[in-house]
PDB file of C-alpha atoms and ligand atoms in Angstrom:
ATOM      1  CA  MET N   1       0.000   0.000   0.000  1.00 96.00           C
ATOM      2  CA  PHE N   2       1.238   3.435  -0.941  1.00 98.00           C
ATOM      3  CA  ILE N   3       0.501   5.480   2.202  1.00 98.00           C
ATOM      4  CA  ILE N   4      -0.007   9.231   1.797  1.00 98.00           C
ATOM      5  CA  GLY N   5      -0.087  11.180   5.083  1.00 98.00           C
ATOM      6  CA  GLU N   6      -3.027  13.626   5.132  1.00 98.00           C
ATOM      7  CA  LEU N   7      -2.003  15.898   8.008  1.00 98.00           C
ATOM      8  CA  ILE N   8      -0.307  18.779   6.150  1.00 98.00           C
ATOM      9  CA  ASN N   9      -3.641  20.369   5.281  1.00 98.00           C
ATOM     10  CA  GLY N  10      -4.633  23.954   6.107  1.00 97.00           C
ATOM     11  CA  MET N  11      -8.021  22.547   7.108  1.00 96.00           C
ATOM     12  CA  TYR N  12      -6.390  21.594  10.406  1.00 96.00           C
ATOM     13  CA  ASN N  13      -6.177  24.624  12.713  1.00 96.00           C
ATOM     14  CA  ASN N  14      -2.512  24.163  13.663  1.00 97.00           C
ATOM     15  CA  ILE N  15      -1.411  23.816  10.029  1.00 97.00           C
ATOM     16  CA  GLY N  16      -3.636  26.675   8.817  1.00 97.00           C
ATOM     17  CA  LYS N  17      -2.045  28.911  11.461  1.00 96.00           C
ATOM     18  CA  ALA N  18       1.493  27.750  10.600  1.00 97.00           C
ATOM     19  CA  ILE N  19       0.925  28.544   6.909  1.00 97.00           C
ATOM     20  CA  LYS N  20      -0.358  32.015   7.746  1.00 96.00           C
ATOM     21  CA  GLU N  21       2.552  32.768  10.094  1.00 96.00           C
ATOM     22  CA  HIS N  22       5.189  30.963   7.955  1.00 96.00           C
ATOM     23  CA  ASP N  23       6.091  28.801  10.949  1.00 98.00           C
ATOM     24  CA  LYS N  24       8.429  26.227   9.398  1.00 98.00           C
ATOM     25  CA  ALA N  25       8.924  24.164  12.551  1.00 98.00           C
ATOM     26  CA  VAL N  26       5.259  23.090  12.834  1.00 98.00           C
ATOM     27  CA  ILE N  27       5.171  21.931   9.197  1.00 98.00           C
ATOM     28  CA  GLN N  28       8.511  20.127   9.407  1.00 98.00           C
ATOM     29  CA  LYS N  29       7.547  18.289  12.604  1.00 98.00           C
ATOM     30  CA  CYS N  30       4.258  17.227  11.031  1.00 98.00           C
ATOM     31  CA  ALA N  31       6.184  15.904   8.012  1.00 98.00           C
ATOM     32  CA  GLN N  32       8.663  13.967  10.141  1.00 98.00           C
ATOM     33  CA  ASP N  33       6.036  12.520  12.491  1.00 98.00           C
ATOM     34  CA  GLN N  34       4.071  11.138   9.553  1.00 98.00           C
ATOM     35  CA  ILE N  35       7.147   9.620   7.917  1.00 98.00           C
ATOM     36  CA  ASN N  36       8.244   8.032  11.204  1.00 97.00           C
ATOM     37  CA  ALA N  37       4.757   6.512  11.467  1.00 96.00           C
ATOM     38  CA  GLY N  38       5.065   4.892   8.029  1.00 96.00           C
ATOM     39  CA  ALA N  39       3.953   7.454   5.417  1.00 98.00           C
ATOM     40  CA  ASP N  40       5.505   6.882   1.971  1.00 98.00           C
ATOM     41  CA  CYS N  41       4.373  10.277   0.694  1.00 98.00           C
ATOM     42  CA  LEU N  42       2.944  13.495   2.154  1.00 98.00           C
ATOM     43  CA  ASP N  43      -0.199  15.240   0.948  1.00 98.00           C
ATOM     44  CA  VAL N  44       0.297  19.019   0.800  1.00 98.00           C
ATOM     45  CA  ASN N  45      -2.882  21.102   0.826  1.00 98.00           C
ATOM     46  CA  CYS N  46      -3.075  24.812   1.754  1.00 97.00           C
ATOM     47  CA  GLY N  47      -6.667  24.430   2.897  1.00 95.00           C
ATOM     48  CA  PRO N  48      -9.768  26.496   2.167  1.00 90.00           C
ATOM     49  CA  ALA N  49      -8.598  29.496   4.237  1.00 86.00           C
ATOM     50  CA  SER N  50      -5.422  30.191   2.229  1.00 92.00           C
ATOM     51  CA  LYS N  51      -5.764  33.501   0.398  1.00 93.00           C
ATOM     52  CA  GLN N  52      -2.665  33.010  -1.759  1.00 96.00           C
ATOM     53  CA  PRO N  53      -2.331  29.277  -2.520  1.00 97.00           C
ATOM     54  CA  VAL N  54      -0.105  30.091  -5.532  1.00 97.00           C
ATOM     55  CA  SER N  55       2.607  31.182  -3.067  1.00 97.00           C
ATOM     56  CA  ASP N  56       1.563  29.126  -0.006  1.00 98.00           C
ATOM     57  CA  LEU N  57       1.860  25.757  -1.753  1.00 98.00           C
ATOM     58  CA  PRO N  58       5.431  26.335  -3.051  1.00 98.00           C
ATOM     59  CA  TRP N  59       6.391  27.602   0.423  1.00 98.00           C
ATOM     60  CA  LEU N  60       5.094  24.350   1.959  1.00 98.00           C
ATOM     61  CA  VAL N  61       6.917  22.257  -0.648  1.00 98.00           C
ATOM     62  CA  GLU N  62      10.250  23.996  -0.008  1.00 98.00           C
ATOM     63  CA  VAL N  63       9.902  23.779   3.764  1.00 98.00           C
ATOM     64  CA  ILE N  64       9.035  20.068   3.654  1.00 98.00           C
ATOM     65  CA  GLN N  65      11.894  19.307   1.245  1.00 98.00           C
ATOM     66  CA  GLU N  66      14.348  20.656   3.809  1.00 98.00           C
ATOM     67  CA  VAL N  67      13.568  17.658   6.030  1.00 98.00           C
ATOM     68  CA  THR N  68      12.657  14.796   3.683  1.00 98.00           C
ATOM     69  CA  ASP N  69      13.082  13.489   0.157  1.00 98.00           C
ATOM     70  CA  LYS N  70       9.847  11.451   0.239  1.00 98.00           C
ATOM     71  CA  PRO N  71       7.349  12.092  -2.583  1.00 98.00           C
ATOM     72  CA  LEU N  72       4.815  14.912  -2.188  1.00 98.00           C
ATOM     73  CA  SER N  73       1.149  14.863  -3.230  1.00 98.00           C
ATOM     74  CA  LEU N  74       0.311  18.382  -4.427  1.00 98.00           C
ATOM     75  CA  ASP N  75      -3.356  18.718  -3.434  1.00 98.00           C
ATOM     76  CA  SER N  76      -5.348  21.525  -5.056  1.00 98.00           C
ATOM     77  CA  SER N  77      -8.322  21.846  -7.361  1.00 96.00           C
ATOM     78  CA  LYS N  78      -6.543  24.724  -9.127  1.00 96.00           C
ATOM     79  CA  PRO N  79      -4.071  23.715 -11.888  1.00 97.00           C
ATOM     80  CA  GLN N  80      -2.103  26.979 -11.477  1.00 97.00           C
ATOM     81  CA  VAL N  81      -1.500  26.142  -7.779  1.00 98.00           C
ATOM     82  CA  ILE N  82      -0.267  22.661  -8.694  1.00 98.00           C
ATOM     83  CA  GLU N  83       2.024  24.111 -11.368  1.00 98.00           C
ATOM     84  CA  ALA N  84       3.486  26.572  -8.840  1.00 98.00           C
ATOM     85  CA  GLY N  85       4.276  23.612  -6.566  1.00 98.00           C
ATOM     86  CA  LEU N  86       5.789  21.596  -9.433  1.00 98.00           C
ATOM     87  CA  LYS N  87       8.186  24.426 -10.256  1.00 98.00           C
ATOM     88  CA  VAL N  88       9.912  24.178  -6.864  1.00 98.00           C
ATOM     89  CA  ALA N  89       9.540  20.421  -6.270  1.00 98.00           C
ATOM     90  CA  LYS N  90      12.777  18.440  -6.164  1.00 98.00           C
ATOM     91  CA  ASN N  91      11.141  15.362  -4.643  1.00 98.00           C
ATOM     92  CA  LYS N  92       8.934  13.034  -6.687  1.00 98.00           C
ATOM     93  CA  VAL N  93       5.401  14.358  -7.112  1.00 98.00           C
ATOM     94  CA  VAL N  94       1.864  13.014  -7.220  1.00 98.00           C
ATOM     95  CA  ILE N  95      -0.541  15.514  -8.802  1.00 98.00           C
ATOM     96  CA  ASN N  96      -3.690  15.525  -6.628  1.00 98.00           C
ATOM     97  CA  SER N  97      -5.790  15.831  -8.710  1.00 97.00           C
ATOM     98  CA  VAL N  98      -7.389  15.903 -12.138  1.00 98.00           C
ATOM     99  CA  THR N  99     -11.107  15.255 -12.789  1.00 98.00           C
ATOM    100  CA  ALA N 100     -12.954  13.881 -15.828  1.00 97.00           C
ATOM    101  CA  ASP N 101     -13.559  17.471 -16.926  1.00 97.00           C
ATOM    102  CA  PRO N 102     -12.012  17.913 -20.435  1.00 96.00           C
ATOM    103  CA  GLU N 103     -10.570  21.337 -19.519  1.00 96.00           C
ATOM    104  CA  LYS N 104      -8.800  19.932 -16.457  1.00 97.00           C
ATOM    105  CA  LEU N 105      -7.509  16.874 -18.332  1.00 98.00           C
ATOM    106  CA  ALA N 106      -6.143  19.095 -21.124  1.00 98.00           C
ATOM    107  CA  VAL N 107      -4.012  21.065 -18.646  1.00 98.00           C
ATOM    108  CA  LEU N 108      -3.014  18.529 -15.985  1.00 98.00           C
ATOM    109  CA  VAL N 109      -2.172  15.435 -18.048  1.00 98.00           C
ATOM    110  CA  PRO N 110       0.502  17.346 -20.036  1.00 98.00           C
ATOM    111  CA  LEU N 111       1.872  18.741 -16.749  1.00 98.00           C
ATOM    112  CA  ALA N 112       2.065  15.213 -15.303  1.00 98.00           C
ATOM    113  CA  LYS N 113       3.982  14.106 -18.415  1.00 98.00           C
ATOM    114  CA  LYS N 114       6.288  17.127 -18.453  1.00 97.00           C
ATOM    115  CA  TYR N 115       7.247  16.766 -14.778  1.00 98.00           C
ATOM    116  CA  ASN N 116       7.164  12.948 -14.829  1.00 98.00           C
ATOM    117  CA  THR N 117       4.693  12.685 -11.925  1.00 98.00           C
ATOM    118  CA  LYS N 118       2.023  10.256 -10.832  1.00 98.00           C
ATOM    119  CA  LEU N 119      -1.535  11.541 -11.254  1.00 98.00           C
ATOM    120  CA  ILE N 120      -4.702  11.101  -9.176  1.00 98.00           C
ATOM    121  CA  GLY N 121      -7.924  11.093 -11.219  1.00 98.00           C
ATOM    122  CA  LEU N 122     -11.101  11.890  -9.305  1.00 98.00           C
ATOM    123  CA  THR N 123     -14.231  10.337 -10.799  1.00 98.00           C
ATOM    124  CA  ILE N 124     -16.072  13.618 -10.784  1.00 96.00           C
ATOM    125  CA  SER N 125     -16.986  15.981 -13.627  1.00 92.00           C
ATOM    126  CA  ALA N 126     -18.407  19.454 -14.066  1.00 89.00           C
ATOM    127  CA  LYS N 127     -21.797  17.767 -13.468  1.00 88.00           C
ATOM    128  CA  GLY N 128     -20.744  16.919  -9.916  1.00 90.00           C
ATOM    129  CA  ILE N 129     -20.203  13.790  -7.834  1.00 91.00           C
ATOM    130  CA  PRO N 130     -21.523  10.541  -9.352  1.00 92.00           C
ATOM    131  CA  GLN N 131     -24.491   8.913  -7.680  1.00 89.00           C
ATOM    132  CA  ASN N 132     -23.808   5.272  -8.524  1.00 91.00           C
ATOM    133  CA  LYS N 133     -21.212   2.752  -9.677  1.00 93.00           C
ATOM    134  CA  ASP N 134     -21.999   3.044 -13.411  1.00 94.00           C
ATOM    135  CA  GLN N 135     -21.469   6.807 -13.357  1.00 94.00           C
ATOM    136  CA  ARG N 136     -18.180   6.321 -11.510  1.00 96.00           C
ATOM    137  CA  LEU N 137     -17.010   3.775 -14.092  1.00 97.00           C
ATOM    138  CA  GLU N 138     -17.984   6.023 -16.985  1.00 96.00           C
ATOM    139  CA  LEU N 139     -15.920   8.889 -15.563  1.00 97.00           C
ATOM    140  CA  ALA N 140     -13.040   6.518 -14.779  1.00 98.00           C
ATOM    141  CA  ALA N 141     -13.077   5.298 -18.399  1.00 97.00           C
ATOM    142  CA  THR N 142     -13.011   8.901 -19.655  1.00 97.00           C
ATOM    143  CA  ILE N 143      -9.908   9.635 -17.574  1.00 98.00           C
ATOM    144  CA  VAL N 144      -8.141   6.386 -18.553  1.00 98.00           C
ATOM    145  CA  ALA N 145      -8.895   6.942 -22.277  1.00 97.00           C
ATOM    146  CA  HIS N 146      -7.594  10.506 -22.126  1.00 98.00           C
ATOM    147  CA  CYS N 147      -4.352   9.419 -20.426  1.00 98.00           C
ATOM    148  CA  ALA N 148      -3.812   6.569 -22.903  1.00 97.00           C
ATOM    149  CA  ASP N 149      -4.403   8.898 -25.904  1.00 97.00           C
ATOM    150  CA  ALA N 150      -2.064  11.528 -24.456  1.00 97.00           C
ATOM    151  CA  GLY N 151       0.723   8.986 -23.864  1.00 97.00           C
ATOM    152  CA  PHE N 152       0.569   9.202 -20.065  1.00 98.00           C
ATOM    153  CA  PRO N 153       1.315   5.778 -18.531  1.00 98.00           C
ATOM    154  CA  VAL N 154      -1.933   4.333 -17.127  1.00 98.00           C
ATOM    155  CA  GLU N 155       0.055   2.502 -14.400  1.00 97.00           C
ATOM    156  CA  ASP N 156       0.916   5.945 -12.977  1.00 98.00           C
ATOM    157  CA  LEU N 157      -2.756   6.955 -12.822  1.00 98.00           C
ATOM    158  CA  TYR N 158      -4.541   6.533  -9.456  1.00 98.00           C
ATOM    159  CA  LEU N 159      -8.331   6.513  -9.799  1.00 98.00           C
ATOM    160  CA  ASP N 160     -10.272   7.843  -6.817  1.00 98.00           C
ATOM    161  CA  PRO N 161     -13.992   6.933  -6.506  1.00 97.00           C
ATOM    162  CA  ILE N 162     -14.468   9.895  -4.091  1.00 96.00           C
ATOM    163  CA  VAL N 163     -15.319   8.632  -0.657  1.00 97.00           C
ATOM    164  CA  LEU N 164     -18.368  10.313   0.870  1.00 96.00           C
ATOM    165  CA  PRO N 165     -19.260  10.519   4.576  1.00 98.00           C
ATOM    166  CA  VAL N 166     -21.214   7.450   5.673  1.00 98.00           C
ATOM    167  CA  ASN N 167     -23.617   9.630   7.664  1.00 97.00           C
ATOM    168  CA  VAL N 168     -24.834  11.420   4.504  1.00 95.00           C
ATOM    169  CA  ALA N 169     -24.316   8.811   1.774  1.00 96.00           C
ATOM    170  CA  GLN N 170     -24.770   5.465   3.478  1.00 96.00           C
ATOM    171  CA  ALA N 171     -26.517   3.905   0.473  1.00 95.00           C
ATOM    172  CA  GLN N 172     -23.449   4.631  -1.714  1.00 95.00           C
ATOM    173  CA  MET N 173     -20.768   2.921   0.366  1.00 97.00           C
ATOM    174  CA  LYS N 174     -21.141  -0.468  -1.336  1.00 97.00           C
ATOM    175  CA  ASP N 175     -20.904   1.103  -4.824  1.00 96.00           C
ATOM    176  CA  ILE N 176     -17.835   3.119  -3.801  1.00 97.00           C
ATOM    177  CA  LEU N 177     -16.094  -0.017  -2.517  1.00 98.00           C
ATOM    178  CA  GLU N 178     -17.009  -2.123  -5.563  1.00 98.00           C
ATOM    179  CA  SER N 179     -15.808   0.653  -7.894  1.00 97.00           C
ATOM    180  CA  ILE N 180     -12.302   0.118  -6.537  1.00 98.00           C
ATOM    181  CA  HIS N 181     -12.296  -3.448  -7.882  1.00 97.00           C
ATOM    182  CA  GLU N 182     -13.911  -2.471 -11.179  1.00 97.00           C
ATOM    183  CA  PHE N 183     -11.518   0.418 -11.885  1.00 98.00           C
ATOM    184  CA  LYS N 184      -8.698  -2.125 -11.964  1.00 95.00           C
ATOM    185  CA  ILE N 185     -10.273  -4.071 -14.845  1.00 94.00           C
ATOM    186  CA  ILE N 186     -11.005  -1.078 -17.100  1.00 94.00           C
ATOM    187  CA  SER N 187      -7.749  -1.444 -19.010  1.00 95.00           C
ATOM    188  CA  ASP N 188      -4.610  -3.516 -19.389  1.00 93.00           C
ATOM    189  CA  PRO N 189      -2.238  -2.333 -17.977  1.00 94.00           C
ATOM    190  CA  SER N 190      -4.469  -1.507 -14.996  1.00 97.00           C
ATOM    191  CA  PRO N 191      -4.762   1.911 -13.493  1.00 98.00           C
ATOM    192  CA  LYS N 192      -4.135   2.059  -9.743  1.00 98.00           C
ATOM    193  CA  THR N 193      -6.711   3.017  -7.111  1.00 98.00           C
ATOM    194  CA  ILE N 194      -6.722   5.429  -4.190  1.00 98.00           C
ATOM    195  CA  VAL N 195      -9.121   6.855  -1.583  1.00 98.00           C
ATOM    196  CA  GLY N 196      -9.145   9.889   0.691  1.00 98.00           C
ATOM    197  CA  LEU N 197     -10.031   7.768   3.719  1.00 98.00           C
ATOM    198  CA  SER N 198     -11.015  10.286   6.387  1.00 98.00           C
ATOM    199  CA  ASN N 199     -13.866  11.636   4.250  1.00 97.00           C
ATOM    200  CA  VAL N 200     -15.842   8.495   5.198  1.00 98.00           C
ATOM    201  CA  SER N 201     -16.045   9.376   8.881  1.00 98.00           C
ATOM    202  CA  GLN N 202     -16.557  13.158   8.704  1.00 97.00           C
ATOM    203  CA  GLY N 203     -19.317  14.149  11.105  1.00 97.00           C
ATOM    204  CA  THR N 204     -19.537  10.722  12.746  1.00 97.00           C
ATOM    205  CA  LYS N 205     -18.865  10.015  16.409  1.00 97.00           C
ATOM    206  CA  ALA N 206     -16.699   6.929  15.949  1.00 97.00           C
ATOM    207  CA  ARG N 207     -14.270   8.322  13.413  1.00 98.00           C
ATOM    208  CA  ASN N 208     -11.323   5.982  13.980  1.00 98.00           C
ATOM    209  CA  LEU N 209     -13.487   2.868  13.906  1.00 98.00           C
ATOM    210  CA  VAL N 210     -15.304   3.941  10.737  1.00 98.00           C
ATOM    211  CA  ASN N 211     -11.988   4.777   9.005  1.00 98.00           C
ATOM    212  CA  ARG N 212     -10.453   1.464  10.037  1.00 98.00           C
ATOM    213  CA  ILE N 213     -13.295  -0.717   8.834  1.00 98.00           C
ATOM    214  CA  PHE N 214     -13.699   1.154   5.544  1.00 98.00           C
ATOM    215  CA  LEU N 215      -9.958   0.870   4.855  1.00 98.00           C
ATOM    216  CA  THR N 216     -10.005  -2.871   5.541  1.00 98.00           C
ATOM    217  CA  MET N 217     -12.937  -3.352   3.162  1.00 98.00           C
ATOM    218  CA  ALA N 218     -11.291  -1.187   0.480  1.00 98.00           C
ATOM    219  CA  ILE N 219      -8.058  -3.180   0.761  1.00 98.00           C
ATOM    220  CA  ALA N 220     -10.114  -6.332   0.188  1.00 98.00           C
ATOM    221  CA  GLN N 221     -11.265  -4.735  -3.108  1.00 97.00           C
ATOM    222  CA  GLY N 222      -7.644  -4.289  -4.203  1.00 97.00           C
ATOM    223  CA  LEU N 223      -6.906  -0.714  -3.077  1.00 98.00           C
ATOM    224  CA  ASP N 224      -3.366   0.427  -4.024  1.00 98.00           C
ATOM    225  CA  ALA N 225      -3.001   3.719  -2.121  1.00 98.00           C
ATOM    226  CA  ALA N 226      -4.708   5.779   0.582  1.00 98.00           C
ATOM    227  CA  ILE N 227      -4.565   9.312   1.915  1.00 98.00           C
ATOM    228  CA  LEU N 228      -4.919   8.793   5.653  1.00 98.00           C
ATOM    229  CA  ASP N 229      -3.743   9.717   9.148  1.00 98.00           C
ATOM    230  CA  PRO N 230      -0.633   7.574   9.698  1.00 98.00           C
ATOM    231  CA  LEU N 231      -0.490   8.667  13.371  1.00 98.00           C
ATOM    232  CA  ASP N 232      -3.607   6.535  14.018  1.00 98.00           C
ATOM    233  CA  ASN N 233      -1.858   3.398  15.262  1.00 97.00           C
ATOM    234  CA  ASP N 234      -4.916   1.161  15.225  1.00 98.00           C
ATOM    235  CA  LEU N 235      -5.537   2.198  11.617  1.00 98.00           C
ATOM    236  CA  MET N 236      -1.970   1.314  10.636  1.00 98.00           C
ATOM    237  CA  ASP N 237      -2.282  -2.046  12.461  1.00 97.00           C
ATOM    238  CA  ALA N 238      -5.479  -2.777  10.492  1.00 98.00           C
ATOM    239  CA  LEU N 239      -3.718  -1.841   7.229  1.00 97.00           C
ATOM    240  CA  ILE N 240      -0.722  -4.060   7.925  1.00 97.00           C
ATOM    241  CA  THR N 241      -2.926  -6.962   9.025  1.00 97.00           C
ATOM    242  CA  SER N 242      -5.225  -6.657   5.986  1.00 97.00           C
ATOM    243  CA  GLU N 243      -2.225  -6.910   3.700  1.00 96.00           C
ATOM    244  CA  LEU N 244      -0.919  -9.861   5.691  1.00 96.00           C
ATOM    245  CA  ILE N 245      -4.243 -11.665   5.202  1.00 96.00           C
ATOM    246  CA  LEU N 246      -3.978 -10.967   1.460  1.00 96.00           C
ATOM    247  CA  ASN N 247      -0.508 -12.581   1.495  1.00 95.00           C
ATOM    248  CA  LYS N 248       1.274  -9.338   0.601  1.00 93.00           C
ATOM    249  CA  ASN N 249       3.822  -9.813   3.348  1.00 89.00           C
ATOM    250  CA  ILE N 250       5.140 -12.915   5.088  1.00 90.00           C
ATOM    251  CA  TYR N 251       3.658 -14.006   8.427  1.00 93.00           C
ATOM    252  CA  CYS N 252       5.778 -14.049  11.554  1.00 93.00           C
ATOM    253  CA  ASP N 253       4.589 -13.718  15.165  1.00 93.00           C
ATOM    254  CA  SER N 254       5.844 -10.150  15.327  1.00 93.00           C
ATOM    255  CA  PHE N 255       4.441  -9.125  11.921  1.00 92.00           C
ATOM    256  CA  LEU N 256       3.319  -5.658  13.094  1.00 94.00           C
ATOM    257  CA  SER N 257       6.724  -4.584  14.341  1.00 92.00           C
ATOM    258  CA  ALA N 258       8.492  -6.407  11.493  1.00 89.00           C
ATOM    259  CA  TYR N 259       6.480  -4.400   8.948  1.00 89.00           C
ATOM    260  CA  ARG N 260       7.119  -1.132  10.777  1.00 88.00           C
ATOM    261  CA  LYS N 261      10.886  -1.733  10.776  1.00 81.00           C
ATOM    262  CA  LYS N 262      10.911  -2.121   6.973  1.00 74.00           C
TER     263      LYS N 262
HETATM  264  N1  LIG L 301      -9.257  12.363  -2.490  1.00 69.39           N
HETATM  265  C1  LIG L 301      -8.097  12.953  -2.871  1.00 69.39           C
HETATM  266  N2  LIG L 301      -7.515  13.933  -2.154  1.00 69.39           N
HETATM  267  C2  LIG L 301      -8.114  14.375  -1.026  1.00 69.39           C
HETATM  268  C3  LIG L 301      -9.307  13.794  -0.581  1.00 69.39           C
HETATM  269  C4  LIG L 301      -9.891  12.758  -1.361  1.00 69.39           C
HETATM  270  N3  LIG L 301      -7.523  15.373  -0.299  1.00 69.39           N
HETATM  271  C5  LIG L 301      -8.214  15.978   0.803  1.00 69.39           C
HETATM  272  C6  LIG L 301      -9.065  14.951   1.530  1.00 69.39           C
HETATM  273  N4  LIG L 301      -9.871  14.223   0.596  1.00 69.39           N
HETATM  274  C7  LIG L 301      -8.176  13.986   2.283  1.00 69.39           C
HETATM  275  N5  LIG L 301      -7.637  14.617   3.441  1.00 69.39           N
HETATM  276  C8  LIG L 301      -8.403  14.839   4.565  1.00 69.39           C
HETATM  277  C9  LIG L 301      -7.841  15.561   5.586  1.00 69.39           C
HETATM  278  C10 LIG L 301      -8.550  15.794   6.742  1.00 69.39           C
HETATM  279  C11 LIG L 301      -9.837  15.296   6.872  1.00 69.39           C
HETATM  280  C12 LIG L 301     -10.401  14.567   5.868  1.00 69.39           C
HETATM  281  C13 LIG L 301      -9.680  14.320   4.709  1.00 69.39           C
HETATM  282  C14 LIG L 301     -10.641  15.565   8.100  1.00 69.39           C
HETATM  283  N6  LIG L 301     -10.344  16.654   8.827  1.00 69.39           N
HETATM  284  C15 LIG L 301     -11.038  17.020  10.005  1.00 69.39           C
HETATM  285  C16 LIG L 301     -12.534  17.257   9.758  1.00 69.39           C
HETATM  286  O1  LIG L 301     -12.892  17.809   8.705  1.00 69.39           O
HETATM  287  O2  LIG L 301     -13.333  16.879  10.604  1.00 69.39           O
HETATM  288  C17 LIG L 301     -10.467  18.319  10.540  1.00 69.39           C
HETATM  289  C18 LIG L 301     -10.380  18.243  11.999  1.00 69.39           C
HETATM  290  C19 LIG L 301      -9.641  19.421  12.558  1.00 69.39           C
HETATM  291  O3  LIG L 301      -9.942  20.553  12.129  1.00 69.39           O
HETATM  292  O4  LIG L 301      -8.811  19.224  13.423  1.00 69.39           O
HETATM  293  O5  LIG L 301     -11.539  14.830   8.412  1.00 69.39           O
HETATM  294  O6  LIG L 301     -10.956  12.208  -1.044  1.00 69.39           O
HETATM  295  N7  LIG L 301      -7.511  12.501  -3.996  1.00 69.39           N
END
């Protein structure tokens, strides 16, 4: 599993404040804590309160690169913000994200090629969030076809079914989970799959439990990557154990600590 730490996001009060005050230490500690807990990559999102994301995102990228060379997931709905981040990125990059919107695909797929990045494709279009599995698959196919035509390697594309909170979209959870499996059989070579995990528990009272169970079920559908809170130890234990059950790592009595030492 490719684990992307979600905590460098201006949506969190401490990070939002650190971005505003250009407090490097808070950002760098958050980066290091997530990597020590097992993150392979760090999501970098200025959050909704940032007034100048075109300068805030590159600032975050430079500050994080002072303490790690792990890949960075540049998270913005605005292509010009992502491009500003790409210009200063020395580490590997995941572009988070493109949608099935032709205007977005036309800008972001060439950027992903030019900068040799991975690319997250959200199954959403200008018409909004899909309401069922067929709509998700249709949007996924649009994104895959565009990447293939543009010469972007489909193996570097991560399709995201868009996880919705279970308290508002309970009837969609099964379709979201099954989409993960079906995305993988759209083309050969297969695209990869990803979720933004914490969306599922927003507004619920048992957030960690809801996240943990959803992740386990998504892994059973073949999930390749997740944006999540790596500081949630029980969540990481569930992730490691799910992959053990799927025979992705070798059993030993101390499999949790053995995996963490890797
Ligand atoms: N897909 C992709 N990228 C994404 C998402 C996705 N990026 C953003 C988001 N979704 C994933 N990251 C988060 C980060 C935090 C939370 C949820 C998803 C979260 N935050 C608390 C809340 O809203 O309740 C904030 C709590 C606080 O303020 O302290 O839940 O789906 N590709």
